[in-house]
Amino acid sequence: MSENKVINPEQTLVPLEIPEKRDLDIAGAPPVRLQTLDLARHIAIAPDHKQYVVATFADRNLGRDYVTTIYPQQGGYHTLVRLPLCEYIFSDPEEALQRHVELVQVIQQGKLKFYLKQK
């Protein structure tokens, strides 16, 4: 079989729209290496020393424009991506980044549980 022969013409590649990376500085929250679809990603440390990763990324392939989510960390480095504490979906990247900053600050203040009950 030739290497250039198409096996199934209905299989096509869907091009990923890679968002513009944002340089977002948040006091006391170290940035984490960005993944492909990320706008921003930070580690937020609560007063009880629990650590969380707050991530904002483009998720257009699943029909969601921008998602801001919180993932718990275990052992200070292992991000539990299959156990998000919350997810917020936005159509505007600026709104998603505003929520990103707000969530990091809420975690740093030790008010995450209260915040999640209110939203």
N, CA, C and O atoms as CSV, one atom per row, in Angstrom:
chain,resi,resn,atom,element,x,y,z
A,1,MET,N,N,0.845,-1.181,0.000
A,1,MET,CA,C,0.000,0.000,0.000
A,1,MET,C,C,0.886,1.238,0.000
A,1,MET,O,O,1.872,1.293,0.734
A,2,SER,N,N,0.554,2.202,-0.792
A,2,SER,CA,C,1.296,3.439,-0.883
A,2,SER,C,C,1.124,4.260,0.403
A,2,SER,O,O,0.053,4.247,1.009
A,3,GLU,N,N,2.165,4.961,0.809
A,3,GLU,CA,C,2.097,5.783,2.014
A,3,GLU,C,C,1.130,6.947,1.854
A,3,GLU,O,O,0.602,7.451,2.846
A,4,ASN,N,N,0.890,7.380,0.629
A,4,ASN,CA,C,0.040,8.537,0.386
A,4,ASN,C,C,-1.415,8.174,0.152
A,4,ASN,O,O,-2.231,9.062,-0.096
A,5,LYS,N,N,-1.758,6.921,0.223
A,5,LYS,CA,C,-3.122,6.491,-0.047
A,5,LYS,C,C,-4.021,6.791,1.150
A,5,LYS,O,O,-3.664,6.490,2.289
A,6,VAL,N,N,-5.183,7.383,0.892
A,6,VAL,CA,C,-6.136,7.705,1.945
A,6,VAL,C,C,-6.965,6.464,2.239
A,6,VAL,O,O,-7.566,5.885,1.333
A,7,ILE,N,N,-6.998,6.058,3.490
A,7,ILE,CA,C,-7.747,4.862,3.865
A,7,ILE,C,C,-9.224,5.171,4.026
A,7,ILE,O,O,-10.071,4.435,3.520
A,8,ASN,N,N,-9.539,6.245,4.719
A,8,ASN,CA,C,-10.927,6.631,4.945
A,8,ASN,C,C,-11.045,8.127,4.653
A,8,ASN,O,O,-10.563,8.936,5.446
A,9,PRO,N,N,-11.665,8.519,3.547
A,9,PRO,CA,C,-11.725,9.932,3.174
A,9,PRO,C,C,-12.580,10.773,4.122
A,9,PRO,O,O,-12.496,12.001,4.085
A,10,GLU,N,N,-13.402,10.145,4.971
A,10,GLU,CA,C,-14.241,10.907,5.892
A,10,GLU,C,C,-13.488,11.327,7.151
A,10,GLU,O,O,-13.980,12.150,7.923
A,11,GLN,N,N,-12.311,10.774,7.358
A,11,GLN,CA,C,-11.508,11.178,8.503
A,11,GLN,C,C,-10.676,12.388,8.108
A,11,GLN,O,O,-9.814,12.307,7.233
A,12,THR,N,N,-10.940,13.487,8.751
A,12,THR,CA,C,-10.175,14.696,8.473
A,12,THR,C,C,-9.638,15.234,9.784
A,12,THR,O,O,-10.199,14.989,10.852
A,13,LEU,N,N,-8.570,15.952,9.688
A,13,LEU,CA,C,-8.009,16.588,10.865
A,13,LEU,C,C,-8.744,17.881,11.136
A,13,LEU,O,O,-9.004,18.662,10.221
A,14,VAL,N,N,-9.082,18.107,12.401
A,14,VAL,CA,C,-9.720,19.341,12.797
A,14,VAL,C,C,-8.618,20.260,13.312
A,14,VAL,O,O,-7.956,19.937,14.298
A,15,PRO,N,N,-8.413,21.392,12.661
A,15,PRO,CA,C,-7.337,22.268,13.108
A,15,PRO,C,C,-7.657,22.876,14.476
A,15,PRO,O,O,-8.779,23.324,14.714
A,16,LEU,N,N,-6.676,22.889,15.362
A,16,LEU,CA,C,-6.852,23.501,16.665
A,16,LEU,C,C,-6.605,24.990,16.553
A,16,LEU,O,O,-5.646,25.427,15.918
A,17,GLU,N,N,-7.478,25.765,17.176
A,17,GLU,CA,C,-7.251,27.195,17.262
A,17,GLU,C,C,-6.502,27.439,18.561
A,17,GLU,O,O,-7.078,27.334,19.644
A,18,ILE,N,N,-5.234,27.762,18.455
A,18,ILE,CA,C,-4.421,27.964,19.639
A,18,ILE,C,C,-4.578,29.412,20.073
A,18,ILE,O,O,-4.314,30.331,19.298
A,19,PRO,N,N,-5.014,29.617,21.330
A,19,PRO,CA,C,-5.266,30.985,21.790
A,19,PRO,C,C,-3.972,31.752,22.012
A,19,PRO,O,O,-2.887,31.182,22.126
A,20,GLU,N,N,-4.131,33.053,22.066
A,20,GLU,CA,C,-2.993,33.923,22.360
A,20,GLU,C,C,-2.649,33.776,23.840
A,20,GLU,O,O,-3.520,33.906,24.700
A,21,LYS,N,N,-1.390,33.509,24.131
A,21,LYS,CA,C,-0.949,33.358,25.520
A,21,LYS,C,C,-1.009,34.714,26.209
A,21,LYS,O,O,-0.743,35.745,25.591
A,22,ARG,N,N,-1.357,34.709,27.482
A,22,ARG,CA,C,-1.462,35.942,28.254
A,22,ARG,C,C,-0.391,35.945,29.343
A,22,ARG,O,O,-0.121,34.922,29.973
A,23,ASP,N,N,0.204,37.100,29.547
A,23,ASP,CA,C,1.173,37.259,30.620
A,23,ASP,C,C,0.413,37.819,31.810
A,23,ASP,O,O,0.224,39.030,31.921
A,24,LEU,N,N,-0.020,36.943,32.692
A,24,LEU,CA,C,-0.891,37.313,33.795
A,24,LEU,C,C,-0.139,37.107,35.104
A,24,LEU,O,O,0.111,35.971,35.506
A,25,ASP,N,N,0.219,38.192,35.765
A,25,ASP,CA,C,0.920,38.111,37.048
A,25,ASP,C,C,-0.081,38.270,38.178
A,25,ASP,O,O,-0.873,39.212,38.194
A,26,ILE,N,N,-0.038,37.329,39.132
A,26,ILE,CA,C,-0.894,37.385,40.308
A,26,ILE,C,C,0.019,37.251,41.515
A,26,ILE,O,O,0.788,36.295,41.618
A,27,ALA,N,N,-0.067,38.213,42.429
A,27,ALA,CA,C,0.803,38.222,43.600
A,27,ALA,C,C,0.650,36.930,44.411
A,27,ALA,O,O,-0.465,36.526,44.741
A,28,GLY,N,N,1.759,36.298,44.722
A,28,GLY,CA,C,1.759,35.101,45.554
A,28,GLY,C,C,1.324,33.833,44.851
A,28,GLY,O,O,1.175,32.795,45.497
A,29,ALA,N,N,1.117,33.886,43.554
A,29,ALA,CA,C,0.666,32.711,42.796
A,29,ALA,C,C,1.644,32.447,41.660
A,29,ALA,O,O,1.603,33.118,40.629
A,30,PRO,N,N,2.523,31.468,41.853
A,30,PRO,CA,C,3.485,31.194,40.785
A,30,PRO,C,C,2.801,30.629,39.539
A,30,PRO,O,O,1.902,29.795,39.645
A,31,PRO,N,N,3.226,31.082,38.367
A,31,PRO,CA,C,2.659,30.517,37.141
A,31,PRO,C,C,3.197,29.104,36.913
A,31,PRO,O,O,4.274,28.743,37.386
A,32,VAL,N,N,2.434,28.338,36.192
A,32,VAL,CA,C,2.806,26.974,35.829
A,32,VAL,C,C,3.044,26.980,34.316
A,32,VAL,O,O,2.465,27.794,33.597
A,33,ARG,N,N,3.879,26.089,33.849
A,33,ARG,CA,C,4.110,26.014,32.404
A,33,ARG,C,C,2.776,25.832,31.680
A,33,ARG,O,O,1.993,24.941,32.010
A,34,LEU,N,N,2.535,26.678,30.702
A,34,LEU,CA,C,1.268,26.639,29.978
A,34,LEU,C,C,1.201,25.423,29.063
A,34,LEU,O,O,2.199,25.016,28.469
A,35,GLN,N,N,0.013,24.856,28.963
A,35,GLN,CA,C,-0.236,23.792,28.018
A,35,GLN,C,C,-0.754,24.409,26.725
A,35,GLN,O,O,-0.978,25.618,26.666
A,36,THR,N,N,-0.943,23.613,25.709
A,36,THR,CA,C,-1.231,24.103,24.363
A,36,THR,C,C,-2.397,25.086,24.298
A,36,THR,O,O,-2.261,26.133,23.666
A,37,LEU,N,N,-3.511,24.798,24.911
A,37,LEU,CA,C,-4.699,25.631,24.774
A,37,LEU,C,C,-4.887,26.631,25.911
A,37,LEU,O,O,-5.919,27.299,25.978
A,38,ASP,N,N,-3.903,26.743,26.806
A,38,ASP,CA,C,-4.007,27.615,27.975
A,38,ASP,C,C,-3.888,29.092,27.630
A,38,ASP,O,O,-3.110,29.492,26.764
A,39,LEU,N,N,-4.688,29.892,28.341
A,39,LEU,CA,C,-4.498,31.336,28.380
A,39,LEU,C,C,-3.679,31.693,29.620
A,39,LEU,O,O,-2.811,32.564,29.576
A,40,ALA,N,N,-3.973,30.999,30.737
A,40,ALA,CA,C,-3.267,31.240,31.991
A,40,ALA,C,C,-3.375,29.996,32.864
A,40,ALA,O,O,-4.337,29.233,32.766
A,41,ARG,N,N,-2.363,29.802,33.730
A,41,ARG,CA,C,-2.352,28.665,34.658
A,41,ARG,C,C,-1.459,29.056,35.831
A,41,ARG,O,O,-0.304,29.437,35.644
A,42,HIS,N,N,-2.013,28.957,37.056
A,42,HIS,CA,C,-1.275,29.338,38.258
A,42,HIS,C,C,-1.500,28.327,39.379
A,42,HIS,O,O,-2.494,27.601,39.398
A,43,ILE,N,N,-0.552,28.303,40.306
A,43,ILE,CA,C,-0.717,27.538,41.541
A,43,ILE,C,C,-1.217,28.513,42.595
A,43,ILE,O,O,-0.620,29.570,42.797
A,44,ALA,N,N,-2.301,28.167,43.262
A,44,ALA,CA,C,-2.842,28.983,44.348
A,44,ALA,C,C,-2.730,28.177,45.637
A,44,ALA,O,O,-3.141,27.018,45.696
A,45,ILE,N,N,-2.172,28.800,46.660
A,45,ILE,CA,C,-1.959,28.117,47.938
A,45,ILE,C,C,-2.865,28.750,48.977
A,45,ILE,O,O,-2.822,29.959,49.206
A,46,ALA,N,N,-3.690,27.914,49.605
A,46,ALA,CA,C,-4.613,28.362,50.636
A,46,ALA,C,C,-3.869,28.518,51.965
A,46,ALA,O,O,-2.779,27.969,52.127
A,47,PRO,N,N,-4.449,29.264,52.920
A,47,PRO,CA,C,-3.810,29.423,54.227
A,47,PRO,C,C,-3.566,28.092,54.952
A,47,PRO,O,O,-2.649,28.000,55.768
A,48,ASP,N,N,-4.364,27.071,54.669
A,48,ASP,CA,C,-4.153,25.750,55.291
A,48,ASP,C,C,-3.125,24.919,54.527
A,48,ASP,O,O,-2.977,23.724,54.783
A,49,HIS,N,N,-2.415,25.549,53.591
A,49,HIS,CA,C,-1.328,24.963,52.788
A,49,HIS,C,C,-1.801,23.990,51.712
A,49,HIS,O,O,-0.976,23.332,51.077
A,50,LYS,N,N,-3.104,23.887,51.496
A,50,LYS,CA,C,-3.591,23.091,50.372
A,50,LYS,C,C,-3.273,23.858,49.092
A,50,LYS,O,O,-3.355,25.085,49.048
A,51,GLN,N,N,-2.909,23.107,48.050
A,51,GLN,CA,C,-2.552,23.735,46.788
A,51,GLN,C,C,-3.553,23.361,45.705
A,51,GLN,O,O,-4.075,22.248,45.664
A,52,TYR,N,N,-3.801,24.330,44.832
A,52,TYR,CA,C,-4.726,24.161,43.727
A,52,TYR,C,C,-4.090,24.735,42.467
A,52,TYR,O,O,-3.257,25.638,42.535
A,53,VAL,N,N,-4.491,24.204,41.320
A,53,VAL,CA,C,-4.105,24.788,40.043
A,53,VAL,C,C,-5.356,25.439,39.468
A,53,VAL,O,O,-6.396,24.798,39.317
A,54,VAL,N,N,-5.235,26.717,39.154
A,54,VAL,CA,C,-6.318,27.447,38.490
A,54,VAL,C,C,-5.884,27.596,37.037
A,54,VAL,O,O,-4.827,28.155,36.743
A,55,ALA,N,N,-6.716,27.087,36.136
A,55,ALA,CA,C,-6.370,27.085,34.711
A,55,ALA,C,C,-7.495,27.720,33.903
A,55,ALA,O,O,-8.676,27.499,34.169
A,56,THR,N,N,-7.103,28.512,32.913
A,56,THR,CA,C,-8.051,29.085,31.956
A,56,THR,C,C,-7.557,28.706,30.575
A,56,THR,O,O,-6.413,28.980,30.210
A,57,PHE,N,N,-8.437,28.070,29.809
A,57,PHE,CA,C,-8.023,27.551,28.509
A,57,PHE,C,C,-9.156,27.631,27.500
A,57,PHE,O,O,-10.327,27.732,27.865
A,58,ALA,N,N,-8.790,27.585,26.234
A,58,ALA,CA,C,-9.766,27.550,25.139
A,58,ALA,C,C,-10.205,26.107,24.951
A,58,ALA,O,O,-9.382,25.191,24.940
A,59,ASP,N,N,-11.501,25.915,24.803
A,59,ASP,CA,C,-12.039,24.558,24.669
A,59,ASP,C,C,-13.079,24.527,23.552
A,59,ASP,O,O,-14.141,23.924,23.705
A,60,ARG,N,N,-12.773,25.171,22.439
A,60,ARG,CA,C,-13.741,25.305,21.340
A,60,ARG,C,C,-14.092,23.980,20.685
A,60,ARG,O,O,-15.186,23.833,20.141
A,61,ASN,N,N,-13.192,23.023,20.727
A,61,ASN,CA,C,-13.479,21.736,20.090
A,61,ASN,C,C,-14.587,20.969,20.800
A,61,ASN,O,O,-15.192,20.073,20.211
A,62,LEU,N,N,-14.858,21.306,22.052
A,62,LEU,CA,C,-15.958,20.678,22.782
A,62,LEU,C,C,-17.159,21.606,22.903
A,62,LEU,O,O,-18.066,21.356,23.696
A,63,GLY,N,N,-17.164,22.686,22.108
A,63,GLY,CA,C,-18.313,23.581,22.081
A,63,GLY,C,C,-18.322,24.609,23.197
A,63,GLY,O,O,-19.310,25.322,23.369
A,64,ARG,N,N,-17.250,24.697,23.950
A,64,ARG,CA,C,-17.146,25.692,25.014
A,64,ARG,C,C,-16.027,26.649,24.597
A,64,ARG,O,O,-14.942,26.205,24.222
A,65,ASP,N,N,-16.276,27.928,24.659
A,65,ASP,CA,C,-15.259,28.868,24.197
A,65,ASP,C,C,-14.051,28.894,25.133
A,65,ASP,O,O,-12.962,28.459,24.759
A,66,TYR,N,N,-14.245,29.404,26.345
A,66,TYR,CA,C,-13.160,29.504,27.319
A,66,TYR,C,C,-13.629,28.931,28.649
A,66,TYR,O,O,-14.761,29.167,29.072
A,67,VAL,N,N,-12.765,28.187,29.295
A,67,VAL,CA,C,-13.101,27.534,30.551
A,67,VAL,C,C,-12.081,27.945,31.599
A,67,VAL,O,O,-10.876,27.940,31.349
A,68,THR,N,N,-12.582,28.302,32.778
A,68,THR,CA,C,-11.734,28.544,33.934
A,68,THR,C,C,-12.111,27.494,34.965
A,68,THR,O,O,-13.286,27.332,35.295
A,69,THR,N,N,-11.112,26.779,35.474
A,69,THR,CA,C,-11.385,25.669,36.372
A,69,THR,C,C,-10.343,25.599,37.479
A,69,THR,O,O,-9.250,26.152,37.358
A,70,ILE,N,N,-10.698,24.909,38.559
A,70,ILE,CA,C,-9.785,24.685,39.681
A,70,ILE,C,C,-9.575,23.190,39.831
A,70,ILE,O,O,-10.526,22.411,39.900
A,71,TYR,N,N,-8.306,22.808,39.880
A,71,TYR,CA,C,-7.941,21.417,40.131
A,71,TYR,C,C,-7.170,21.342,41.448
A,71,TYR,O,O,-6.295,22.175,41.688
A,72,PRO,N,N,-7.469,20.370,42.302
A,72,PRO,CA,C,-6.650,20.207,43.509
A,72,PRO,C,C,-5.301,19.600,43.155
A,72,PRO,O,O,-5.156,18.916,42.142
A,73,GLN,N,N,-4.312,19.864,44.013
A,73,GLN,CA,C,-3.007,19.243,43.853
A,73,GLN,C,C,-2.770,18.302,45.025
A,73,GLN,O,O,-3.209,18.554,46.146
A,74,GLN,N,N,-2.074,17.225,44.744
A,74,GLN,CA,C,-1.755,16.244,45.766
A,74,GLN,C,C,-0.238,16.157,45.869
A,74,GLN,O,O,0.453,16.048,44.856
A,75,GLY,N,N,0.270,16.205,47.074
A,75,GLY,CA,C,1.703,16.123,47.262
A,75,GLY,C,C,2.431,17.363,46.762
A,75,GLY,O,O,3.651,17.335,46.604
A,76,GLY,N,N,1.712,18.444,46.512
A,76,GLY,CA,C,2.326,19.687,46.092
A,76,GLY,C,C,2.750,19.737,44.636
A,76,GLY,O,O,3.318,20.739,44.200
A,77,TYR,N,N,2.491,18.692,43.877
A,77,TYR,CA,C,2.931,18.709,42.479
A,77,TYR,C,C,2.000,17.943,41.548
A,77,TYR,O,O,1.953,18.256,40.359
A,78,HIS,N,N,1.267,16.966,42.032
A,78,HIS,CA,C,0.437,16.119,41.175
A,78,HIS,C,C,-0.949,16.756,41.028
A,78,HIS,O,O,-1.726,16.781,41.982
A,79,THR,N,N,-1.253,17.265,39.845
A,79,THR,CA,C,-2.531,17.935,39.587
A,79,THR,C,C,-3.592,16.897,39.254
A,79,THR,O,O,-3.421,16.089,38.341
A,80,LEU,N,N,-4.685,16.926,40.000
A,80,LEU,CA,C,-5.762,15.948,39.827
A,80,LEU,C,C,-6.776,16.474,38.812
A,80,LEU,O,O,-7.851,16.949,39.180
A,81,VAL,N,N,-6.416,16.384,37.525
A,81,VAL,CA,C,-7.233,16.988,36.475
A,81,VAL,C,C,-8.583,16.307,36.295
A,81,VAL,O,O,-9.497,16.906,35.729
A,82,ARG,N,N,-8.725,15.103,36.748
A,82,ARG,CA,C,-10.016,14.424,36.606
A,82,ARG,C,C,-10.968,14.727,37.758
A,82,ARG,O,O,-12.087,14.217,37.800
A,83,LEU,N,N,-10.512,15.565,38.695
A,83,LEU,CA,C,-11.342,15.919,39.843
A,83,LEU,C,C,-11.489,17.437,39.985
A,83,LEU,O,O,-11.181,17.983,41.044
A,84,PRO,N,N,-11.951,18.124,38.943
A,84,PRO,CA,C,-12.066,19.581,39.075
A,84,PRO,C,C,-13.067,19.955,40.164
A,84,PRO,O,O,-14.104,19.309,40.314
A,85,LEU,N,N,-12.749,20.992,40.913
A,85,LEU,CA,C,-13.661,21.469,41.959
A,85,LEU,C,C,-14.792,22.292,41.362
A,85,LEU,O,O,-15.908,22.292,41.882
A,86,CYS,N,N,-14.503,22.993,40.268
A,86,CYS,CA,C,-15.526,23.794,39.598
A,86,CYS,C,C,-15.036,24.141,38.202
A,86,CYS,O,O,-13.839,24.089,37.917
A,87,GLU,N,N,-15.975,24.493,37.341
A,87,GLU,CA,C,-15.668,24.957,35.991
A,87,GLU,C,C,-16.624,26.085,35.641
A,87,GLU,O,O,-17.826,26.005,35.894
A,88,TYR,N,N,-16.071,27.126,35.061
A,88,TYR,CA,C,-16.880,28.254,34.604
A,88,TYR,C,C,-16.613,28.435,33.119
A,88,TYR,O,O,-15.462,28.430,32.684
A,89,ILE,N,N,-17.668,28.594,32.349
A,89,ILE,CA,C,-17.557,28.700,30.892
A,89,ILE,C,C,-17.900,30.125,30.466
A,89,ILE,O,O,-18.885,30.706,30.921
A,90,PHE,N,N,-17.066,30.673,29.582
A,90,PHE,CA,C,-17.226,32.051,29.121
A,90,PHE,C,C,-17.093,32.106,27.604
A,90,PHE,O,O,-16.434,31.265,26.993
A,91,SER,N,N,-17.727,33.107,27.010
A,91,SER,CA,C,-17.538,33.339,25.577
A,91,SER,C,C,-16.460,34.384,25.326
A,91,SER,O,O,-15.943,34.493,24.214
A,92,ASP,N,N,-16.122,35.150,26.352
A,92,ASP,CA,C,-15.122,36.214,26.240
A,92,ASP,C,C,-13.867,35.839,27.037
A,92,ASP,O,O,-13.975,35.520,28.221
A,93,PRO,N,N,-12.689,35.870,26.425
A,93,PRO,CA,C,-11.475,35.488,27.147
A,93,PRO,C,C,-11.145,36.436,28.301
A,93,PRO,O,O,-10.563,36.007,29.296
A,94,GLU,N,N,-11.502,37.699,28.188
A,94,GLU,CA,C,-11.217,38.647,29.272
A,94,GLU,C,C,-12.035,38.316,30.517
A,94,GLU,O,O,-11.527,38.414,31.634
A,95,GLU,N,N,-13.297,37.926,30.336
A,95,GLU,CA,C,-14.129,37.522,31.471
A,95,GLU,C,C,-13.563,36.265,32.123
A,95,GLU,O,O,-13.548,36.147,33.349
A,96,ALA,N,N,-13.106,35.342,31.312
A,96,ALA,CA,C,-12.515,34.108,31.841
A,96,ALA,C,C,-11.264,34.420,32.656
A,96,ALA,O,O,-11.053,33.825,33.713
A,97,LEU,N,N,-10.441,35.336,32.184
A,97,LEU,CA,C,-9.227,35.698,32.913
A,97,LEU,C,C,-9.539,36.481,34.185
A,97,LEU,O,O,-8.817,36.363,35.175
A,98,GLN,N,N,-10.598,37.273,34.169
A,98,GLN,CA,C,-11.021,37.965,35.400
A,98,GLN,C,C,-11.429,36.945,36.457
A,98,GLN,O,O,-11.060,37.078,37.624
A,99,ARG,N,N,-12.183,35.934,36.055
A,99,ARG,CA,C,-12.586,34.885,37.004
A,99,ARG,C,C,-11.362,34.118,37.485
A,99,ARG,O,O,-11.297,33.721,38.648
A,100,HIS,N,N,-10.396,33.906,36.604
A,100,HIS,CA,C,-9.150,33.225,36.948
A,100,HIS,C,C,-8.467,33.945,38.117
A,100,HIS,O,O,-8.116,33.325,39.121
A,101,VAL,N,N,-8.286,35.246,37.973
A,101,VAL,CA,C,-7.647,36.050,39.015
A,101,VAL,C,C,-8.467,36.004,40.299
A,101,VAL,O,O,-7.916,35.845,41.389
A,102,GLU,N,N,-9.780,36.144,40.170
A,102,GLU,CA,C,-10.680,36.114,41.324
A,102,GLU,C,C,-10.559,34.787,42.081
A,102,GLU,O,O,-10.505,34.781,43.311
A,103,LEU,N,N,-10.517,33.665,41.355
A,103,LEU,CA,C,-10.415,32.360,42.000
A,103,LEU,C,C,-9.085,32.184,42.728
A,103,LEU,O,O,-9.053,31.641,43.833
A,104,VAL,N,N,-8.000,32.631,42.127
A,104,VAL,CA,C,-6.701,32.537,42.801
A,104,VAL,C,C,-6.739,33.333,44.101
A,104,VAL,O,O,-6.270,32.852,45.133
A,105,GLN,N,N,-7.288,34.536,44.064
A,105,GLN,CA,C,-7.349,35.376,45.258
A,105,GLN,C,C,-8.261,34.778,46.327
A,105,GLN,O,O,-7.949,34.856,47.515
A,106,VAL,N,N,-9.373,34.188,45.925
A,106,VAL,CA,C,-10.283,33.550,46.878
A,106,VAL,C,C,-9.588,32.382,47.580
A,106,VAL,O,O,-9.728,32.209,48.791
A,107,ILE,N,N,-8.847,31.592,46.826
A,107,ILE,CA,C,-8.103,30.476,47.420
A,107,ILE,C,C,-7.058,31.001,48.394
A,107,ILE,O,O,-6.926,30.473,49.499
A,108,GLN,N,N,-6.317,32.029,48.003
A,108,GLN,CA,C,-5.280,32.591,48.871
A,108,GLN,C,C,-5.854,33.152,50.168
A,108,GLN,O,O,-5.169,33.178,51.190
A,109,GLN,N,N,-7.102,33.597,50.132
A,109,GLN,CA,C,-7.761,34.145,51.323
A,109,GLN,C,C,-8.423,33.065,52.171
A,109,GLN,O,O,-8.926,33.354,53.257
A,110,GLY,N,N,-8.427,31.819,51.685
A,110,GLY,CA,C,-9.035,30.725,52.433
A,110,GLY,C,C,-10.544,30.718,52.373
A,110,GLY,O,O,-11.190,30.188,53.278
A,111,LYS,N,N,-11.125,31.290,51.335
A,111,LYS,CA,C,-12.581,31.416,51.225
A,111,LYS,C,C,-13.167,30.590,50.088
A,111,LYS,O,O,-14.258,30.899,49.608
A,112,LEU,N,N,-12.471,29.549,49.648
A,112,LEU,CA,C,-12.915,28.780,48.486
A,112,LEU,C,C,-14.252,28.089,48.720
A,112,LEU,O,O,-15.140,28.170,47.871
A,113,LYS,N,N,-14.413,27.412,49.849
A,113,LYS,CA,C,-15.681,26.689,50.105
A,113,LYS,C,C,-16.865,27.649,50.115
A,113,LYS,O,O,-17.911,27.355,49.536
A,114,PHE,N,N,-16.705,28.778,50.763
A,114,PHE,CA,C,-17.777,29.772,50.812
A,114,PHE,C,C,-18.090,30.292,49.418
A,114,PHE,O,O,-19.257,30.431,49.054
A,115,TYR,N,N,-17.054,30.582,48.635
A,115,TYR,CA,C,-17.220,31.087,47.279
A,115,TYR,C,C,-17.984,30.093,46.404
A,115,TYR,O,O,-18.895,30.474,45.669
A,116,LEU,N,N,-17.608,28.829,46.488
A,116,LEU,CA,C,-18.246,27.802,45.664
A,116,LEU,C,C,-19.714,27.623,46.033
A,116,LEU,O,O,-20.529,27.306,45.167
A,117,LYS,N,N,-20.064,27.819,47.292
A,117,LYS,CA,C,-21.464,27.731,47.705
A,117,LYS,C,C,-22.285,28.884,47.152
A,117,LYS,O,O,-23.473,28.732,46.868
A,118,GLN,N,N,-21.641,30.044,47.000
A,118,GLN,CA,C,-22.327,31.254,46.540
A,118,GLN,C,C,-22.505,31.271,45.021
A,118,GLN,O,O,-23.471,31.856,44.531
A,119,LYS,N,N,-21.618,30.660,44.279
A,119,LYS,CA,C,-21.652,30.754,42.811
A,119,LYS,C,C,-22.361,29.582,42.194
A,119,LYS,O,O,-22.478,29.505,40.971
